[in-house]
Coordinates of C-alpha atoms in Angstrom, one line a residue:
Chain A
X1 CA -34.8 16.6 -98.7
X2 CA -33.0 13.6 -100.3
X3 CA -30.4 11.4 -98.3
X4 CA -27.9 10.7 -101.0
X5 CA -25.2 9.3 -98.2
X6 CA -26.2 6.8 -95.5
X7 CA -24.2 3.7 -93.6
X8 CA -24.0 0.9 -95.8
X9 CA -27.2 -2.0 -95.0
X10 CA -24.0 -4.6 -94.4
X11 CA -23.1 -2.4 -91.0
X12 CA -24.8 -2.8 -88.2
X13 CA -25.4 0.5 -86.4
X14 CA -23.0 0.3 -83.6
X15 CA -19.7 2.5 -82.2
X16 CA -17.0 1.0 -83.6
X17 CA -14.3 0.3 -80.7
X18 CA -11.3 0.3 -83.2
X19 CA -9.1 2.8 -81.8
X20 CA -9.4 6.6 -82.2
X21 CA -7.7 7.4 -85.7
X22 CA -7.5 3.6 -86.8
X23 CA -8.5 2.3 -90.6
X24 CA -9.9 -0.7 -89.8
X25 CA -13.2 1.0 -89.4
X26 CA -13.0 2.7 -93.1
X27 CA -12.3 -0.8 -94.3
X28 CA -15.0 -2.6 -92.1
X29 CA -17.0 0.2 -94.4
X30 CA -15.4 -0.1 -98.0
X31 CA -16.4 -4.5 -97.4
X32 CA -19.7 -3.4 -95.7
X33 CA -20.0 -0.8 -99.0
X34 CA -19.5 -3.2 -101.7
X35 CA -21.3 -5.4 -100.6
X36 CA -24.6 -3.5 -100.6
X37 CA -23.4 -2.3 -104.2
X38 CA -23.8 -6.1 -105.2
X39 CA -26.9 -6.6 -103.0
X40 CA -25.0 -9.7 -101.5
X41 CA -25.3 -9.1 -97.8
X42 CA -27.9 -12.1 -97.5
X43 CA -25.8 -13.9 -99.2
X44 CA -22.4 -12.6 -97.6
X45 CA -19.9 -14.3 -95.2
X46 CA -16.9 -13.8 -93.6
X47 CA -14.3 -15.5 -92.5
X48 CA -12.8 -13.4 -89.4
X49 CA -9.2 -13.6 -87.6
X50 CA -7.8 -13.2 -84.3
X51 CA -6.2 -9.8 -83.9
X52 CA -8.0 -6.5 -84.1
X53 CA -9.6 -7.5 -87.1
X54 CA -12.0 -9.6 -85.2
X55 CA -13.5 -7.0 -83.7
X56 CA -15.4 -6.3 -86.9
X57 CA -17.7 -9.2 -85.6
X58 CA -19.5 -6.7 -83.8
X59 CA -19.9 -4.4 -86.9
X60 CA -21.0 -7.1 -89.8
X61 CA -24.3 -6.9 -90.3
X62 CA -24.1 -10.6 -92.3
X63 CA -23.0 -14.1 -91.3
X64 CA -19.8 -15.0 -90.2
X65 CA -17.5 -17.4 -89.0
X66 CA -14.4 -16.7 -86.4
X67 CA -11.5 -18.5 -87.2
X68 CA -8.6 -19.2 -84.7
X69 CA -5.0 -16.9 -85.6
X70 CA -3.9 -17.7 -89.0
X71 CA -6.5 -20.0 -89.9
X72 CA -9.2 -18.1 -91.8
X73 CA -8.3 -19.1 -95.0
X74 CA -8.7 -22.8 -94.1
X75 CA -11.4 -22.2 -92.7
X76 CA -13.0 -19.6 -95.8
X77 CA -11.6 -22.9 -98.3
X78 CA -14.0 -25.9 -96.4
X79 CA -16.8 -23.1 -96.1
X80 CA -16.6 -21.9 -99.4
X81 CA -16.4 -25.3 -101.3
X82 CA -19.5 -26.4 -99.1
X83 CA -21.9 -23.2 -99.8
X84 CA -20.3 -21.9 -103.6
X85 CA -23.6 -19.8 -103.9
X86 CA -22.4 -17.9 -100.6
X87 CA -19.9 -14.6 -100.9
X88 CA -17.1 -15.5 -98.9
X89 CA -14.3 -13.4 -97.8
X90 CA -11.5 -13.5 -95.6
X91 CA -10.7 -10.4 -93.6
X92 CA -6.9 -10.6 -91.9
X93 CA -4.2 -8.2 -90.7
X94 CA -0.4 -8.7 -91.4
X95 CA 0.7 -11.1 -88.3
X96 CA -2.6 -13.3 -88.7
X97 CA -1.6 -13.2 -92.4
X98 CA 1.7 -13.2 -93.0
X99 CA 3.1 -14.9 -89.7
X100 CA 1.5 -17.6 -88.1
X101 CA -1.1 -18.3 -91.4
X102 CA 1.0 -17.7 -94.2
X103 CA 0.7 -21.7 -95.3
X104 CA -2.7 -21.1 -94.7
X105 CA -3.0 -18.0 -97.5
X106 CA -0.4 -19.6 -99.6
X107 CA -2.2 -23.0 -100.3
X108 CA -6.0 -20.5 -100.4
X109 CA -4.3 -19.0 -103.2
X110 CA -2.4 -21.6 -104.8
X111 CA -5.4 -23.5 -105.3
X112 CA -7.1 -20.8 -106.6
X113 CA -10.4 -21.1 -104.2
X114 CA -13.2 -19.1 -105.3
X115 CA -13.0 -16.8 -102.6
X116 CA -11.7 -12.8 -102.0
X117 CA -9.0 -12.1 -99.3
X118 CA -8.7 -8.2 -97.6
X119 CA -5.3 -7.9 -96.0
X120 CA -5.3 -5.4 -93.9
X121 CA -1.6 -4.4 -93.5
X122 CA -0.2 -1.6 -90.7
X123 CA 3.0 -3.4 -89.8
X124 CA 2.2 -4.1 -86.7
X125 CA 0.4 -6.4 -84.3
X126 CA -2.3 -4.1 -82.5
X127 CA -4.3 -6.3 -80.2
X128 CA -1.6 -7.8 -78.3
X129 CA -0.3 -4.4 -77.7
X130 CA 2.6 -3.2 -80.4
X131 CA 5.0 -6.6 -81.7
X132 CA 7.3 -6.8 -84.1
X133 CA 5.1 -8.2 -87.2
X134 CA 6.4 -9.6 -90.7
X135 CA 5.6 -6.3 -92.2
X136 CA 7.1 -4.1 -89.6
X137 CA 9.1 -1.8 -92.0
X138 CA 13.5 -2.1 -90.8
X139 CA 14.4 0.3 -88.2
X140 CA 10.2 0.8 -86.8
X141 CA 10.1 0.3 -83.3
X142 CA 8.2 -2.2 -81.8
X143 CA 7.8 -3.5 -78.4
X144 CA 9.4 -6.9 -79.1
X145 CA 12.1 -4.4 -80.9
X146 CA 12.8 -1.7 -78.8
X147 CA 15.7 -0.6 -81.1
X148 CA 14.0 -0.7 -84.5
X149 CA 13.8 -3.7 -86.7
X150 CA 16.9 -5.5 -87.3
X151 CA 17.3 -7.3 -90.8
X152 CA 19.9 -9.4 -89.1
X153 CA 17.9 -10.8 -86.9
X154 CA 14.6 -10.7 -88.2
X155 CA 14.9 -10.7 -91.9
X156 CA 12.6 -8.1 -94.3
X157 CA 9.7 -6.8 -94.5
X158 CA 7.8 -9.1 -96.5
X159 CA 6.0 -8.3 -99.8
X160 CA 2.7 -10.3 -99.3
X161 CA 1.1 -9.3 -102.2
X162 CA 4.1 -9.6 -104.9
X163 CA 4.6 -13.4 -103.0
X164 CA 0.8 -14.1 -103.7
X165 CA 1.7 -13.1 -107.2
X166 CA 4.4 -15.9 -107.8
X167 CA 1.4 -18.3 -108.1
X168 CA -0.2 -18.9 -111.2
X169 CA -4.1 -19.6 -109.5
X170 CA -5.2 -15.8 -108.2
X171 CA -6.8 -13.5 -111.3
X172 CA -6.5 -10.2 -108.8
X173 CA -3.5 -9.2 -106.9
X174 CA -3.4 -5.5 -105.7
X175 CA -2.2 -3.0 -103.0
X176 CA -3.4 0.1 -102.0
X177 CA -3.6 2.6 -99.6
X178 CA -6.1 4.2 -97.1
X179 CA -3.9 7.3 -96.5
X180 CA -5.8 9.9 -98.8
X181 CA -9.5 10.2 -99.7
X182 CA -8.2 9.4 -103.5
X183 CA -6.4 6.5 -102.7
X184 CA -9.8 5.2 -100.6
X185 CA -11.7 5.8 -103.5
X186 CA -8.7 3.2 -105.7
X187 CA -9.4 0.6 -103.0
X188 CA -12.9 1.0 -102.9
X189 CA -13.1 0.1 -106.6
X190 CA -10.5 -2.7 -105.7
X191 CA -12.3 -4.8 -103.4
X192 CA -15.7 -4.2 -105.9
X193 CA -13.4 -5.8 -108.5
X194 CA -12.1 -8.7 -105.8
X195 CA -15.8 -9.3 -104.8
X196 CA -17.0 -9.2 -108.5
X197 CA -14.5 -12.1 -109.8
X198 CA -15.7 -14.0 -107.3
X199 CA -19.5 -13.3 -107.8
X200 CA -18.4 -14.2 -111.4
X201 CA -16.9 -17.2 -110.3
X202 CA -13.4 -16.4 -111.9
X203 CA -11.6 -17.1 -109.2
X204 CA -8.7 -16.4 -105.9
X205 CA -8.4 -12.6 -105.5
X206 CA -6.3 -10.8 -102.9
X207 CA -6.7 -7.2 -102.0
X208 CA -3.4 -5.8 -99.9
X209 CA -4.3 -2.3 -97.7
X210 CA -2.1 -0.4 -96.2
X211 CA -3.5 1.0 -92.9
X212 CA -2.2 2.5 -89.8
X213 CA -2.0 2.0 -85.9
X214 CA -1.7 5.3 -84.7
X215 CA -1.8 3.6 -80.5
X216 CA 0.9 0.9 -81.8
X217 CA 3.1 3.6 -84.2
X218 CA 3.0 6.1 -81.2
X219 CA 2.4 8.8 -83.6
X220 CA -1.5 11.3 -83.9
X221 CA -3.6 10.0 -86.6
X222 CA -3.0 12.3 -88.5
X223 CA 0.9 11.9 -88.7
X224 CA -0.2 8.0 -89.2
X225 CA -0.9 9.1 -92.5
X226 CA 1.8 10.5 -93.4
X227 CA 3.7 7.6 -92.1
X228 CA 2.2 5.5 -95.0
X229 CA 2.7 8.3 -97.5
X230 CA 6.3 8.5 -96.4
X231 CA 7.1 5.0 -95.2
X232 CA 5.0 1.9 -95.7
X233 CA 4.5 3.0 -99.7
X234 CA 8.0 3.6 -100.9
X235 CA 8.3 -0.1 -99.7
X236 CA 4.8 -1.6 -100.2
X237 CA 4.5 -0.2 -104.0
X238 CA 0.9 0.0 -104.8
X239 CA -1.3 -0.5 -108.0
X240 CA -2.8 -3.9 -109.2
X241 CA -0.5 -6.5 -109.6
X242 CA -2.5 -8.8 -111.3
X243 CA -5.8 -8.3 -112.9
X244 CA -7.1 -11.2 -115.1
Chain B
X1 CA -27.5 -55.3 -95.4
X2 CA -23.8 -56.0 -98.3
X3 CA -21.0 -57.7 -96.5
X4 CA -17.5 -56.7 -97.8
X5 CA -14.2 -57.9 -97.2
X6 CA -12.5 -54.1 -96.0
X7 CA -9.6 -52.7 -95.2
X8 CA -10.0 -50.7 -91.4
X9 CA -9.3 -47.2 -93.0
X10 CA -11.3 -47.7 -95.9
X11 CA -14.1 -49.5 -93.7
X12 CA -14.0 -46.1 -91.5
X13 CA -13.9 -44.1 -94.5
X14 CA -16.8 -45.8 -96.2
X15 CA -19.0 -45.9 -92.9
X16 CA -18.3 -41.8 -93.0
X17 CA -20.0 -41.3 -96.6
X18 CA -22.9 -44.2 -95.3
X19 CA -23.3 -41.6 -92.3
X20 CA -23.7 -38.6 -94.8
X21 CA -20.4 -37.2 -94.7
X22 CA -20.2 -35.0 -97.5
X23 CA -16.9 -33.1 -96.5
X24 CA -13.2 -34.7 -96.0
X25 CA -10.2 -32.7 -95.9
X26 CA -6.8 -34.7 -94.1
X27 CA -3.0 -34.9 -94.9
X28 CA -1.2 -37.4 -95.5
X29 CA 0.5 -39.5 -92.6
X30 CA 1.0 -43.5 -92.2
X31 CA -1.1 -45.5 -91.2
X32 CA -4.4 -44.0 -91.8
X33 CA -3.3 -42.3 -95.7
X34 CA -5.8 -45.1 -97.3
X35 CA -9.2 -43.0 -95.7
X36 CA -7.6 -39.7 -97.6
X37 CA -7.4 -41.8 -100.4
X38 CA -10.1 -43.9 -100.7
X39 CA -12.3 -40.6 -99.9
X40 CA -10.9 -38.7 -102.5
X41 CA -12.6 -41.2 -105.4
X42 CA -16.0 -42.3 -102.9
X43 CA -17.2 -38.1 -101.6
X44 CA -17.0 -36.8 -105.4
X45 CA -19.6 -39.8 -105.9
X46 CA -22.0 -38.4 -104.1
X47 CA -21.5 -35.3 -104.3
X48 CA -19.1 -34.3 -101.7
X49 CA -15.8 -32.7 -101.7
X50 CA -12.5 -33.7 -100.7
X51 CA -9.5 -31.8 -99.9
X52 CA -6.0 -33.0 -98.9
X53 CA -5.2 -30.0 -97.2
X54 CA -1.6 -28.3 -96.7
X55 CA -1.1 -29.5 -93.2
X56 CA -3.6 -31.4 -90.2
X57 CA -3.8 -27.5 -89.1
X58 CA -5.6 -26.4 -92.7
X59 CA -7.5 -29.4 -92.9
X60 CA -9.3 -29.4 -89.4
X61 CA -9.8 -25.9 -90.6
X62 CA -11.7 -26.9 -93.5
X63 CA -13.8 -28.8 -91.4
X64 CA -15.0 -26.2 -89.4
X65 CA -15.3 -24.0 -92.5
X66 CA -17.7 -27.3 -93.6
X67 CA -19.0 -27.6 -90.4
X68 CA -20.1 -24.3 -89.8
X69 CA -21.8 -24.6 -93.2
X70 CA -23.4 -27.6 -91.7
X71 CA -21.9 -29.6 -93.4
X72 CA -21.6 -33.6 -92.0
X73 CA -17.8 -33.4 -92.1
X74 CA -14.4 -35.3 -91.0
X75 CA -10.7 -35.6 -91.0
X76 CA -8.3 -38.1 -89.9
X77 CA -4.7 -38.6 -89.0
X78 CA -2.4 -40.2 -86.8
X79 CA -0.7 -39.5 -83.2
X80 CA 1.5 -36.9 -84.4
X81 CA -1.4 -35.3 -86.4
X82 CA -3.5 -35.0 -84.2
X83 CA -0.8 -32.7 -82.0
X84 CA -1.5 -30.5 -84.9
X85 CA -5.5 -30.7 -85.2
X86 CA -6.1 -30.0 -81.3
X87 CA -5.9 -26.6 -82.1
X88 CA -8.8 -27.0 -84.4
X89 CA -10.5 -29.6 -82.5
X90 CA -10.9 -27.0 -79.0
X91 CA -12.0 -24.3 -82.0
X92 CA -14.7 -27.1 -82.9
X93 CA -15.7 -27.3 -78.8
X94 CA -15.7 -23.9 -77.8
X95 CA -17.9 -22.9 -81.6
X96 CA -20.1 -26.1 -81.0
X97 CA -19.6 -27.0 -84.3
X98 CA -19.9 -30.9 -84.9
X99 CA -17.5 -32.9 -86.8
X100 CA -15.6 -36.2 -86.7
X101 CA -11.8 -36.9 -86.0
X102 CA -10.2 -39.8 -86.7
X103 CA -6.8 -40.7 -85.2
X104 CA -5.5 -44.1 -86.3
X105 CA -3.2 -43.6 -83.5
X106 CA 0.6 -44.5 -83.9
X107 CA 3.0 -45.2 -81.1
X108 CA 5.5 -42.9 -79.1
X109 CA 6.2 -39.4 -78.7
X110 CA 7.5 -36.6 -81.3
X111 CA 7.8 -38.8 -84.3
X112 CA 7.8 -42.0 -82.7
X113 CA 7.1 -44.4 -85.0
X114 CA 4.6 -45.5 -87.8
X115 CA 3.3 -48.7 -85.5
X116 CA 0.0 -49.5 -84.3
X117 CA 0.3 -48.0 -80.0
X118 CA -2.6 -46.9 -77.6
X119 CA -0.3 -44.0 -77.0
X120 CA -3.3 -41.3 -77.5
X121 CA -5.2 -41.8 -74.9
X122 CA -4.7 -39.2 -72.8
X123 CA -5.3 -37.0 -75.9
X124 CA -8.1 -38.4 -77.0
X125 CA -9.5 -38.6 -73.6
X126 CA -8.5 -36.0 -71.1
X127 CA -7.0 -33.1 -73.8
X128 CA -7.9 -33.4 -77.1
X129 CA -6.7 -29.3 -76.9
X130 CA -6.3 -26.6 -74.9
X131 CA -9.1 -25.5 -73.3
X132 CA -10.9 -28.0 -70.7
X133 CA -13.1 -28.9 -72.6
X134 CA -14.1 -32.9 -73.8
X135 CA -15.4 -35.2 -76.5
X136 CA -17.2 -38.4 -77.1
X137 CA -14.2 -40.8 -77.9
X138 CA -15.0 -44.4 -79.2
X139 CA -12.8 -47.0 -79.2
X140 CA -13.5 -49.9 -82.3
X141 CA -11.7 -53.4 -81.7
X142 CA -12.5 -55.0 -84.8
X143 CA -13.1 -53.4 -88.5
X144 CA -16.7 -53.5 -88.0
X145 CA -17.0 -52.0 -84.8
X146 CA -14.9 -49.1 -86.2
X147 CA -17.9 -49.0 -89.2
X148 CA -20.3 -49.0 -86.5
X149 CA -19.1 -46.9 -84.3
X150 CA -17.7 -44.3 -87.4
X151 CA -21.2 -44.6 -88.3
X152 CA -23.2 -43.5 -85.2
X153 CA -20.3 -40.6 -84.4
X154 CA -22.0 -38.8 -86.7
X155 CA -24.9 -38.7 -84.4
X156 CA -23.4 -37.9 -81.2
X157 CA -21.4 -35.0 -83.5
X158 CA -24.9 -33.4 -84.5
X159 CA -26.8 -34.4 -81.5
X160 CA -24.2 -32.2 -79.0
X161 CA -22.7 -29.5 -81.4
X162 CA -19.7 -31.3 -80.5
X163 CA -16.4 -33.0 -82.1
X164 CA -16.7 -36.5 -81.7
X165 CA -12.8 -38.5 -82.1
X166 CA -12.7 -42.3 -83.3
X167 CA -9.9 -43.7 -81.9
X168 CA -8.5 -46.8 -83.7
X169 CA -4.7 -47.8 -84.1
X170 CA -2.7 -48.7 -86.5
X171 CA -4.1 -52.6 -85.9
X172 CA -7.4 -51.7 -86.7
X173 CA -6.5 -48.8 -89.8
X174 CA -4.8 -51.6 -91.3
X175 CA -6.5 -54.6 -90.8
X176 CA -8.6 -56.1 -93.4
X177 CA -11.9 -58.0 -92.0
X178 CA -15.4 -58.9 -93.4
X179 CA -17.6 -56.1 -92.6
X180 CA -21.2 -55.5 -92.8
X181 CA -22.1 -52.2 -94.0
X182 CA -24.8 -49.8 -93.1
X183 CA -28.0 -48.1 -95.0
X184 CA -26.8 -44.7 -96.6
X185 CA -28.5 -42.7 -93.4
X186 CA -30.7 -39.8 -95.0
X187 CA -32.3 -38.9 -91.7
X188 CA -29.8 -36.7 -90.6
X189 CA -30.5 -32.3 -90.2
X190 CA -30.4 -30.8 -93.8
X191 CA -30.8 -27.4 -92.4
X192 CA -29.4 -26.8 -88.1
X193 CA -30.9 -23.4 -86.7
X194 CA -27.3 -22.6 -85.9
X195 CA -25.5 -22.8 -89.5
X196 CA -23.9 -20.4 -91.3
X197 CA -25.4 -19.7 -94.6
X198 CA -26.3 -16.5 -95.5
X199 CA -28.9 -14.2 -93.3
X200 CA -31.3 -14.2 -95.8
X201 CA -34.7 -13.2 -94.0
X202 CA -33.3 -14.1 -90.4
X203 CA -31.1 -11.8 -88.1
X204 CA -27.0 -12.5 -88.7
X205 CA -25.5 -15.1 -86.9
X206 CA -21.6 -15.3 -86.1
X207 CA -20.1 -18.9 -85.3
X208 CA -17.2 -18.3 -83.0
X209 CA -15.3 -19.7 -80.4
X210 CA -14.4 -16.9 -78.4
X211 CA -17.2 -14.6 -76.2
X212 CA -16.2 -11.4 -75.2
X213 CA -19.3 -11.8 -72.9
X214 CA -17.4 -13.9 -69.8
X215 CA -21.0 -14.2 -67.7
X216 CA -22.3 -16.0 -70.8
X217 CA -18.8 -17.5 -71.2
X218 CA -19.0 -19.3 -68.1
X219 CA -22.3 -20.0 -68.5
X220 CA -21.7 -21.9 -71.4
X221 CA -18.5 -24.1 -70.0
X222 CA -21.0 -25.2 -67.2
X223 CA -23.5 -26.4 -70.0
X224 CA -21.1 -28.3 -71.4
X225 CA -19.6 -29.7 -67.7
X226 CA -23.9 -30.7 -67.3
X227 CA -23.3 -32.9 -71.2
X228 CA -20.1 -34.2 -69.9
X229 CA -22.2 -35.4 -67.1
X230 CA -24.8 -36.5 -69.2
X231 CA -22.5 -38.9 -71.8
X232 CA -21.7 -40.6 -68.2
X233 CA -25.2 -41.3 -67.2
X234 CA -26.6 -41.9 -71.4
X235 CA -23.9 -42.7 -73.7
X236 CA -21.6 -44.7 -71.6
X237 CA -21.1 -48.0 -73.3
X238 CA -18.6 -51.0 -73.0
X239 CA -18.5 -54.8 -73.1
X240 CA -18.5 -57.2 -70.2
X241 CA -16.7 -60.7 -71.3
X242 CA -16.9 -63.6 -68.4
X243 CA -16.9 -61.1 -65.6
X244 CA -19.5 -62.6 -63.8
X245 CA -17.1 -65.2 -62.0
X246 CA -13.9 -63.6 -62.6
X247 CA -11.4 -63.5 -59.7
X248 CA -9.5 -61.6 -62.3
X249 CA -10.5 -58.9 -64.5
X250 CA -8.5 -57.8 -67.5
X251 CA -8.9 -54.1 -68.3
X252 CA -8.7 -53.3 -72.1
X253 CA -10.1 -51.2 -75.2
X254 CA -9.5 -51.7 -78.8
X255 CA -6.5 -54.3 -79.8
X256 CA -5.3 -55.1 -76.8
X257 CA -8.9 -55.4 -75.2
X258 CA -9.2 -58.4 -78.7
X259 CA -6.0 -59.8 -77.5
X260 CA -7.2 -59.6 -73.9
X261 CA -10.0 -61.9 -75.3
X262 CA -8.3 -64.4 -76.6
X263 CA -6.4 -65.0 -73.7
X264 CA -9.3 -65.2 -71.6
X265 CA -10.5 -68.1 -73.2
X266 CA -7.2 -70.1 -73.7
X267 CA -7.0 -69.1 -69.7
X268 CA -10.7 -70.4 -69.3
X269 CA -9.4 -73.5 -70.8
X270 CA -6.9 -74.2 -67.9
X271 CA -9.4 -73.2 -65.5
X272 CA -8.2 -69.9 -64.4
X273 CA -11.7 -67.6 -64.0
X274 CA -10.7 -65.0 -65.5
X275 CA -13.2 -61.8 -67.2
X276 CA -12.5 -58.4 -69.3
X277 CA -14.0 -55.2 -69.3
X278 CA -13.3 -53.7 -72.7
X279 CA -14.4 -49.6 -72.7
X280 CA -16.0 -48.6 -76.1
X281 CA -16.5 -45.3 -75.2
X282 CA -13.1 -44.2 -73.5
X283 CA -14.6 -40.8 -72.7
X284 CA -17.2 -41.2 -70.9
X285 CA -14.8 -43.8 -69.1
X286 CA -17.7 -46.5 -68.2
X287 CA -16.6 -45.5 -64.6
X288 CA -19.7 -47.8 -63.4
X289 CA -18.9 -50.9 -65.2
X290 CA -16.0 -51.1 -62.2
X291 CA -18.9 -50.5 -59.6
X292 CA -21.0 -54.0 -61.1
X293 CA -17.6 -55.9 -60.3
X294 CA -17.9 -58.2 -56.7
X295 CA -15.1 -57.6 -54.6
X296 CA -15.4 -60.4 -52.7
X297 CA -14.6 -62.2 -55.4
X298 CA -12.4 -59.9 -58.2
X299 CA -8.8 -60.1 -56.5
X300 CA -7.2 -57.8 -58.9
X301 CA -7.4 -56.1 -62.0
X302 CA -5.0 -55.9 -64.8
X303 CA -4.8 -53.0 -67.7
X304 CA -3.5 -54.7 -71.0
X305 CA -2.2 -51.1 -72.7
X306 CA -0.1 -51.0 -76.0
X307 CA 1.7 -48.1 -74.8
X308 CA 4.2 -47.4 -72.1
X309 CA 3.6 -45.9 -69.3
X310 CA -0.3 -47.4 -69.7
X311 CA -2.5 -44.8 -69.1
X312 CA -5.8 -46.5 -69.4
X313 CA -4.5 -47.5 -65.8
X314 CA -5.4 -44.0 -64.3
X315 CA -8.9 -44.3 -65.1
X316 CA -9.1 -47.8 -63.9
X317 CA -7.3 -47.3 -60.9
X318 CA -10.3 -43.7 -60.2
X319 CA -13.1 -46.4 -60.7
X320 CA -11.7 -49.4 -58.9
X321 CA -11.3 -47.0 -56.0
X322 CA -8.8 -49.5 -53.9
X323 CA -11.4 -51.9 -53.7
X324 CA -8.8 -54.3 -55.5
X325 CA -5.2 -54.3 -56.6
X326 CA -5.1 -52.6 -60.1
X327 CA -1.6 -52.8 -62.3
X328 CA -0.7 -52.9 -65.8
X329 CA 1.0 -55.0 -68.5
X330 CA 2.3 -52.9 -71.1
X331 CA 4.0 -53.4 -74.3
X332 CA 5.6 -50.2 -76.2
X333 CA 6.8 -49.1 -79.4
X334 CA 4.5 -50.0 -81.6
X335 CA 4.8 -54.3 -80.5
X336 CA 1.4 -55.4 -80.3
X337 CA 0.4 -57.5 -77.2
X338 CA 0.6 -61.6 -78.1
X339 CA -2.7 -63.5 -76.3
X340 CA 0.6 -66.1 -75.0
X341 CA 1.9 -62.4 -73.1
X342 CA -1.1 -61.7 -71.3
X343 CA -1.9 -65.3 -71.1
X344 CA 1.7 -65.3 -69.2
X345 CA 1.1 -62.0 -67.2
X346 CA -2.1 -63.3 -65.8
X347 CA -0.5 -66.3 -64.4
X348 CA 2.3 -65.0 -63.4
X349 CA 0.3 -62.0 -61.3
X350 CA -1.8 -65.6 -60.0
X351 CA 1.2 -67.4 -59.0
X352 CA 2.0 -64.3 -57.1
X353 CA -1.4 -64.6 -55.2
X354 CA -2.8 -62.1 -56.7
X355 CA -6.0 -64.6 -57.7
X356 CA -7.3 -68.0 -57.9

């Protein structure tokens, strides 16, 4: 018998605490596989946010710093400047990155810090129980916009990859979705590309991943994948916006 | 030992470099901007890193990253900017990370004014962030003392794995004085057994200020409380000036203590027996210094503070425990208290029978 598929060494052999059907577990696996691919587990440092993504501190099998809400890009900046030989990435959700941490992500990207951001966009605050995020779609219901997001009150969902792409310094900006095997494979290649850029000392890479939240969207895991296809992707177009 | 004529802010910055600080992130704010301006030139000379953050919040979080990497790190600001840093200072304390935070304090709530003030007393000593933690807060009264305390602050931070605040004010930061600069430090830990540097040859480490294990978290809080108690036993620092025969004792720290000393010399010439207790560690507060007074002799204690209302006076009252009356003489809005005013305030008290 030949073993052709195994848990990445960069993931701990533990049970995931993410909600059933949540794609965060997929993101953890993709990131861990990419780190394994470059044989960088012993040099990897994840800078975690506050939000559902914080749970990954229990799953990744390498060094991590858990930052305050929104501040991961600043913490990662301080860390990477002091230890440039480590593979440093921030792992952030949409409330963390696009609301409270907007200044930190913009300036980290604008300085062209030689690190990688993995941005998990599921259009809602998961950990706190389904409040409106900067990425919540127009009309989408949340506990703080019970009649659906109203642009007159809350503005429009923020396209973070496009916003980051207005800056000069980043070398790689891309958005992928996690709703189909084909899209997951593209996301995997994008994450690898982002890490490779860092290992080659090229500069800042930003990978946005359209994810789901069956629990707070109030749909089944299967329907949440359709939601990504039918609602998220039309507003948040997929692709590599920049690949220098 | 090298003697130089230096501005307080620059002297603090140079002392930090000599203490082994190799990372600084900060944001411009008066009256401390000479600290980042000095370090942007100086840190690269010693292989260190300087970053101008996009905000005080980002700057202190960059310090968190550097501290987690095991590098001696510092940030500086002034009162309104320290408010923004409190989230990060709290994170440092919760994540057990050492760092030095310099507060070149200014006056007033909100934006207040850029002029010097001692209004940051409660922030430094009682609540430098959410969560009920404490830090060692050092309050220099001269540029030389600012240098010496900055130099030591990094050792306290490393020893305790806790942030340390240097509480100066716009007078100390902006004043030029002759200072003896200490030798560059070499004997600080190169590799800490908790630092985040990649898990090669060991188990992974997670630096965090949150703990899902509440039993562990409670124990951590108890350990911190025990550390704060140890500070009271081992780290309290204060200066006693002519207190032995004093029947009136002034309590003051930093700039106002320095002014009070001049006033005391004047008063002594006129035969008034006035002394001074000057906290150097405002946290841990030198309660013990007030226990050493002879309350059959001390008729009054006068706190002299450059903030309205007086803040340190609460700690003085706590220390004195009603053994003698305590009151305060204050100036606010950035007015630096003058020796003449202190002389006047003391004479006024004496005329009212507060002391002989």
